[in-house]
Short mmCIF file of C-alpha atoms in Angstrom, two decimals:
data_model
loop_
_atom_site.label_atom_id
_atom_site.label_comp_id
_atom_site.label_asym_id
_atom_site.label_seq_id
_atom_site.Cartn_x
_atom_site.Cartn_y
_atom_site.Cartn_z
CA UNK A 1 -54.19 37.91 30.11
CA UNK A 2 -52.80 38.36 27.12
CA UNK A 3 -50.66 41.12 28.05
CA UNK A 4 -49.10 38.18 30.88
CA UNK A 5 -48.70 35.71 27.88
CA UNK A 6 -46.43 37.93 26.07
CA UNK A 7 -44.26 38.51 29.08
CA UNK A 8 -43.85 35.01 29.46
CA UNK A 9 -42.89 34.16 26.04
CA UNK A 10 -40.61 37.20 26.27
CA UNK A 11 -38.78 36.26 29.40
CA UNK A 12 -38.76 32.24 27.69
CA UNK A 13 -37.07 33.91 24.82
CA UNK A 14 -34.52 36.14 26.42
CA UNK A 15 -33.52 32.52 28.53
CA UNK A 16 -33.04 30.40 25.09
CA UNK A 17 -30.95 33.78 23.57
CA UNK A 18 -28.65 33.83 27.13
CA UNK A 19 -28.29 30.07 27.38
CA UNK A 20 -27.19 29.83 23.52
CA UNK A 21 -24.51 32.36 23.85
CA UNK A 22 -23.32 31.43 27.18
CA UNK A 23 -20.50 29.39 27.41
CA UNK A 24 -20.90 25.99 27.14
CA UNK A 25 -19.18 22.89 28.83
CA UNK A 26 -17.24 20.43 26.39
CA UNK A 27 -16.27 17.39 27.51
CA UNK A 28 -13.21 16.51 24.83
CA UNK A 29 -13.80 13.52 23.12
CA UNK A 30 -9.92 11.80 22.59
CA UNK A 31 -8.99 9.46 19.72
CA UNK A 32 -5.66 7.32 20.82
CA UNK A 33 -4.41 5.24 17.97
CA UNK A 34 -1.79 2.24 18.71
CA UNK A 35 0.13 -0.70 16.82
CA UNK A 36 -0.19 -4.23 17.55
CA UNK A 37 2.81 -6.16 15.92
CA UNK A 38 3.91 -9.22 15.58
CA UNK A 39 6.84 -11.10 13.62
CA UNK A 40 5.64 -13.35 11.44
CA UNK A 41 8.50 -16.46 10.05
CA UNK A 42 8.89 -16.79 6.68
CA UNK A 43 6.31 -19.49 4.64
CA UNK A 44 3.68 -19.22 7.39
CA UNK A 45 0.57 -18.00 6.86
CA UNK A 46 -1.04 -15.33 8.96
CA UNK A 47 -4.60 -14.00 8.58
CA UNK A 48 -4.73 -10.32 8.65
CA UNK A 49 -6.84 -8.31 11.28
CA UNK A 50 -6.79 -5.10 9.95
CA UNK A 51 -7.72 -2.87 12.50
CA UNK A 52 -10.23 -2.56 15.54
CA UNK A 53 -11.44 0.71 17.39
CA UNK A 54 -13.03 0.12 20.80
CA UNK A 55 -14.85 3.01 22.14
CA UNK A 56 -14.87 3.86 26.40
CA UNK A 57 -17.70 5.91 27.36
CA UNK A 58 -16.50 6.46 31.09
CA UNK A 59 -13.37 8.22 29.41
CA UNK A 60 -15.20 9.18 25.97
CA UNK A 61 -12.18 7.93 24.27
CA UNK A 62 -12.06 6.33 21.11
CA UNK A 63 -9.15 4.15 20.58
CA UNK A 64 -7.77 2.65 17.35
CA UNK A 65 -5.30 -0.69 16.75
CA UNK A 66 -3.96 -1.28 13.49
CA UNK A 67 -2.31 -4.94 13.71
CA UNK A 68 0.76 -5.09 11.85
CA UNK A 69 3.44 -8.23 10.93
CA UNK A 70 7.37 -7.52 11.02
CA UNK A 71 9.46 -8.91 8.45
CA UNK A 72 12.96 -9.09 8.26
CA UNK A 73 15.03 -8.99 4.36
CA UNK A 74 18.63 -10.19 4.44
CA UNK A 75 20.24 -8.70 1.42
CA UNK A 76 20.81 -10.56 -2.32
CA UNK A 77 17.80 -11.51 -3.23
CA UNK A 78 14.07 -11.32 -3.84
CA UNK A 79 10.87 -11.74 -1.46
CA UNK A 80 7.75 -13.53 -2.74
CA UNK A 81 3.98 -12.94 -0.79
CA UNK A 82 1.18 -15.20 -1.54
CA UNK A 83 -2.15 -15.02 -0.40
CA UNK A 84 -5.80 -16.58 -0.29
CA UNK A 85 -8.10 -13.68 -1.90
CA UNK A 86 -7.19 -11.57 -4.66
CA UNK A 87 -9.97 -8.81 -4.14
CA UNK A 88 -7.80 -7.89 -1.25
CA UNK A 89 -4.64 -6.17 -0.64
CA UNK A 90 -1.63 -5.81 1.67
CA UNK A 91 0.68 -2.56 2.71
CA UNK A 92 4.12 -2.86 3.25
CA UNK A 93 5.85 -0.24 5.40
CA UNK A 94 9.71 0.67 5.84
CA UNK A 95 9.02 2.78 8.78
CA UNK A 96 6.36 3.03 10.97
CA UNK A 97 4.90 5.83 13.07
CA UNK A 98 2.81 3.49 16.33
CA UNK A 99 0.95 6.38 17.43
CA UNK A 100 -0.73 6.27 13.71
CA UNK A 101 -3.18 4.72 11.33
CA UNK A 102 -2.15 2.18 8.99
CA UNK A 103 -3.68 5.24 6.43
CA UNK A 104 -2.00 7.80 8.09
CA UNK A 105 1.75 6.00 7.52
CA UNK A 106 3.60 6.29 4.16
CA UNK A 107 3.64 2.73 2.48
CA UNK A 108 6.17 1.64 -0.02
CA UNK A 109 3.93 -1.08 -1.76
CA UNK A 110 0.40 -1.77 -1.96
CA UNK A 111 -0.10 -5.08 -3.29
CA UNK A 112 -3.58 -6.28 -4.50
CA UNK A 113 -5.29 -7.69 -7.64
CA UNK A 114 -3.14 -11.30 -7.77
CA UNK A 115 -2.58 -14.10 -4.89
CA UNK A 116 1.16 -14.22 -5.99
CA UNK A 117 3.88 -11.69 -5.36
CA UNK A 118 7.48 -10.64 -6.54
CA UNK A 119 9.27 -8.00 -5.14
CA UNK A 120 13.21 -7.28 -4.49
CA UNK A 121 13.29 -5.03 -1.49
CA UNK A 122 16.26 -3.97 -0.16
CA UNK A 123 17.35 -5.27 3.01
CA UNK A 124 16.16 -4.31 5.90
CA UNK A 125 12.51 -4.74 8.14
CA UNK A 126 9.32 -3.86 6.93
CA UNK A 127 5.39 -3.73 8.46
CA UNK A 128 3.03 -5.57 6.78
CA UNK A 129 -1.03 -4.60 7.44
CA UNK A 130 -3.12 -7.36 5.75
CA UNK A 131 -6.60 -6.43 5.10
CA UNK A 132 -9.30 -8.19 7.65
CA UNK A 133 -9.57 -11.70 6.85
CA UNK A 134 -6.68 -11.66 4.07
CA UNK A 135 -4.47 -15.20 4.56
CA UNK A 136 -0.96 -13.82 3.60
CA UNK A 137 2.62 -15.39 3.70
CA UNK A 138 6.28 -14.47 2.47
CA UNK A 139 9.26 -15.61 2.29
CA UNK A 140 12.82 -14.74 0.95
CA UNK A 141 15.13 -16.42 -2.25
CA UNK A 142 18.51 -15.95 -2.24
CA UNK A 143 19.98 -14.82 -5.84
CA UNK A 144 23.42 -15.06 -6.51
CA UNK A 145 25.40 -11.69 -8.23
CA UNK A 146 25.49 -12.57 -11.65
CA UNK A 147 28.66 -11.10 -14.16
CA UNK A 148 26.86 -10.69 -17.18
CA UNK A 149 26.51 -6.77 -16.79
CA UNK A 150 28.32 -5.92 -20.20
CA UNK A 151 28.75 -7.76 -24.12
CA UNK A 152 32.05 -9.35 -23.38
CA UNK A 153 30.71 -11.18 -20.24
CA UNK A 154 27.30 -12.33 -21.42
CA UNK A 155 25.62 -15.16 -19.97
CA UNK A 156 24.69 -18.33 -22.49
CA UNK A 157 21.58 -19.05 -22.61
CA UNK A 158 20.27 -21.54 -24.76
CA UNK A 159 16.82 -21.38 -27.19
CA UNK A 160 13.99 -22.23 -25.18
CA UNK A 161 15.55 -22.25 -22.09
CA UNK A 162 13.43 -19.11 -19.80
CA UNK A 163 16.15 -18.11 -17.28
CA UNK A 164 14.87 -15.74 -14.29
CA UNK A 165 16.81 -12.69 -13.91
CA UNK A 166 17.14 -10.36 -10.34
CA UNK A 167 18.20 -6.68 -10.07
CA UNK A 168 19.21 -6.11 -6.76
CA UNK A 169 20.12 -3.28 -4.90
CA UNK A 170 23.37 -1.63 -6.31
CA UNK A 171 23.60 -3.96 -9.36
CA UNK A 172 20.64 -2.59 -11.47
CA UNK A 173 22.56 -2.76 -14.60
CA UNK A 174 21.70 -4.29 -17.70
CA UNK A 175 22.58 -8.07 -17.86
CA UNK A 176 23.60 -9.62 -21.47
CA UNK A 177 22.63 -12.76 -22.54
CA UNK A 178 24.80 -14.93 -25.87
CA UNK A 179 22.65 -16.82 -28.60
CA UNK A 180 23.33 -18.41 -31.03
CA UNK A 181 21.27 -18.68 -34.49
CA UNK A 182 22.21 -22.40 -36.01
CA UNK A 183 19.88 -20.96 -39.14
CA UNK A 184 18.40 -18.26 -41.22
CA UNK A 185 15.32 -17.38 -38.82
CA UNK A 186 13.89 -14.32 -36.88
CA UNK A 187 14.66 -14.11 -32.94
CA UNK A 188 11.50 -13.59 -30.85
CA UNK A 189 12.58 -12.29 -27.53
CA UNK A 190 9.66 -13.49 -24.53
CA UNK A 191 9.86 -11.24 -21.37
CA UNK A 192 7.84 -11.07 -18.40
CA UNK A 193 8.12 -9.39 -15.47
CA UNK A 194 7.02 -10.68 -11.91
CA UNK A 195 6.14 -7.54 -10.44
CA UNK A 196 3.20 -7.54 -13.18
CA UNK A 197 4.37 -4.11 -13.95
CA UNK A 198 5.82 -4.20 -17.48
CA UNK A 199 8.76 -2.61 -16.35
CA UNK A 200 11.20 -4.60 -17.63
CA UNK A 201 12.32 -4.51 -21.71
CA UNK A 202 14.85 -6.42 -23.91
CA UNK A 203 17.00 -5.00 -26.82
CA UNK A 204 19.04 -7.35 -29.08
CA UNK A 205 22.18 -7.18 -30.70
CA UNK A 206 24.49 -8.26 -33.23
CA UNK A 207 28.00 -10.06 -32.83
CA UNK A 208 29.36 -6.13 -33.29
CA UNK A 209 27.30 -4.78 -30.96
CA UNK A 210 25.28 -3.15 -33.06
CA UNK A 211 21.21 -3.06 -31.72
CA UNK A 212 19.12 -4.30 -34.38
CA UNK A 213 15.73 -3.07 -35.17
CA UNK A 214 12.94 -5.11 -33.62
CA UNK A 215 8.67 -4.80 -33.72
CA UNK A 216 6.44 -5.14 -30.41
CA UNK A 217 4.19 -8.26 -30.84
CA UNK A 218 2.63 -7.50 -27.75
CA UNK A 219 3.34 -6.15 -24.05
CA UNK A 220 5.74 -9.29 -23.37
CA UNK A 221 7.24 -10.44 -26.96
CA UNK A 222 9.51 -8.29 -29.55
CA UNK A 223 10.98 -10.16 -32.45
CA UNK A 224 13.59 -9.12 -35.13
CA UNK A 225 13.24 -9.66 -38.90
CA UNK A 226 14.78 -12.65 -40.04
CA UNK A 227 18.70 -12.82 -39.24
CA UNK A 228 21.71 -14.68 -40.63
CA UNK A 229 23.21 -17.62 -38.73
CA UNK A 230 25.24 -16.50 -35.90
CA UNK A 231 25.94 -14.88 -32.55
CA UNK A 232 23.53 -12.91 -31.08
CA UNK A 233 23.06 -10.84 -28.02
CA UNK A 234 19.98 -9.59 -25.81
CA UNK A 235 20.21 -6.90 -23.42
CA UNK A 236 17.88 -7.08 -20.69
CA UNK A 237 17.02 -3.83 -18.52
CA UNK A 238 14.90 -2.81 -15.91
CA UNK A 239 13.47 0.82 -16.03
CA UNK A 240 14.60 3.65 -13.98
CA UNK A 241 11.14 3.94 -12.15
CA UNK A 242 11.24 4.22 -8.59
CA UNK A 243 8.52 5.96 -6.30
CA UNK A 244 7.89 5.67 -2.55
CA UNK A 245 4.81 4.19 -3.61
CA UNK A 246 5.70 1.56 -5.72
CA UNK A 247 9.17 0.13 -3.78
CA UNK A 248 11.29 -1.19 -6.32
CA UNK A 249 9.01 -3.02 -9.26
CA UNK A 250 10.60 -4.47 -12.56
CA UNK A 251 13.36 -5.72 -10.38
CA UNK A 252 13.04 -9.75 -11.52
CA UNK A 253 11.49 -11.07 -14.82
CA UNK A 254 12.26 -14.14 -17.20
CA UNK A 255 13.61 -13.67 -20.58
CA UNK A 256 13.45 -16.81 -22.77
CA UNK A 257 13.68 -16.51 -26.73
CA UNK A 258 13.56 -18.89 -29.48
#
């Protein structure tokens, strides 16, 4: 009997060791991925879907729609985006792969962390993909070319008097700006850029053109020690930073001094 027992747990053995290595049937499991997009008008708010993946068991596929809204930049100016939730975040695409993930596309811009945006893109169309249940909205400003790109062609601008300045494609230079000290006093310079990304900074002058030493009060604000009456001059310049990742930031700030 027992003799029996060990041929049957021999023979059950030699079946599991045959089954395991013989080849086994694989039904291939598919993942699809598609775009859903739509063109949203400027100042109209939108609320963002992210994606969905639906799953079909009769096919075993596994299909994935990232929803997407098309925007349109005319050239000269800057693009604002507002939305409801700061905790969540937006991608913006200049080309687009359909047969992708949002994650799987390269994204110029991922904006987050505020409900109000500033960016000066250069013209063209772009994808937006909202985050599920983000209320989002854009629209475009028109700025005008401005002159003031040297000493001899600086812009007046009065004390008190925050003017907003835009660096748009091809005319990223430095744009000069004409005080005037009616006393003894120091000149605090205020700057802030829109894009939140302190990539903006002033530099100030006298009436030779000579740059005159100045001290950081903080991340906006740089002040001079105190100056004769006069003519005055502040340069204002956006940095040279540019990555794929962050499309064109400290490309509009104020300047405002006093």
């Amino acid at each position: 009997m027992k003799k029996c027992m060990k041929q049957l747990l021999c023979m059950a053995l030699a079946l599991c060791i045959i089954a395991c290595l013989a080849p086994q049937r694989a039904d291939a499991y598919t993942k699809r991925y598609t775009s859903n997009i739509t063109t949203l008008r400027q100042n109209t708010y939108v609320t963002g879907k992210g994606y969905v993946t639906n799953y079909n068991s009769s096919t075993d596929t596994s299909t994935t729609t990232s929803y997407y809204y098309k925007i349109t930049v005319p050239s000269g100016g800057y693009v604002t985006f507002n939305t409801n939730n700061k905790s969540k975040g937006f991608y913006l695409f200049k080309t687009l792969n359909k047969n992708k993930a949002y994650y799987d596309n390269k994204y110029v811009g991922y904006l987050y962390n505020y409900t109000s945006y500033y960016r000066v893109l250069p013209a063209g169309t772009y994808y937006m993909f909202a985050e599920k249940g983000l209320k989002v909205k854009w629209a475009f400003h028109k700025a005008a070319t401005t002159t003031n790109y040297c000493r001899s062609r600086a812009a007046g601008l009065s004390i008190g008097k925050k003017t907003t300045a835009v660096f748009t494609r091809g005319y990223e230079f430095g744009k000069w700006y004409k005080v005037t000290l009616s006393s003894k006093k120091t000149l605090t310079v205020y700057v802030t850029d829109l894009t939140k990304k302190s990539n903006l900074s002033a530099d100030v002058f006298n009436a030779a053109g000579v740059r005159i030493s100045t001290s950081r009060v903080n991340d906006t604000t740089i002040r001079t020690k105190t100056l004769a009456k006069g003519t005055y001059y502040i340069r204002l310049r956006p940095s040279d930073y540019y990555s794929d990742n962050d499309y064109y930031v400290g490309r509009i700030g104020t300047i405002m001094w006093r």
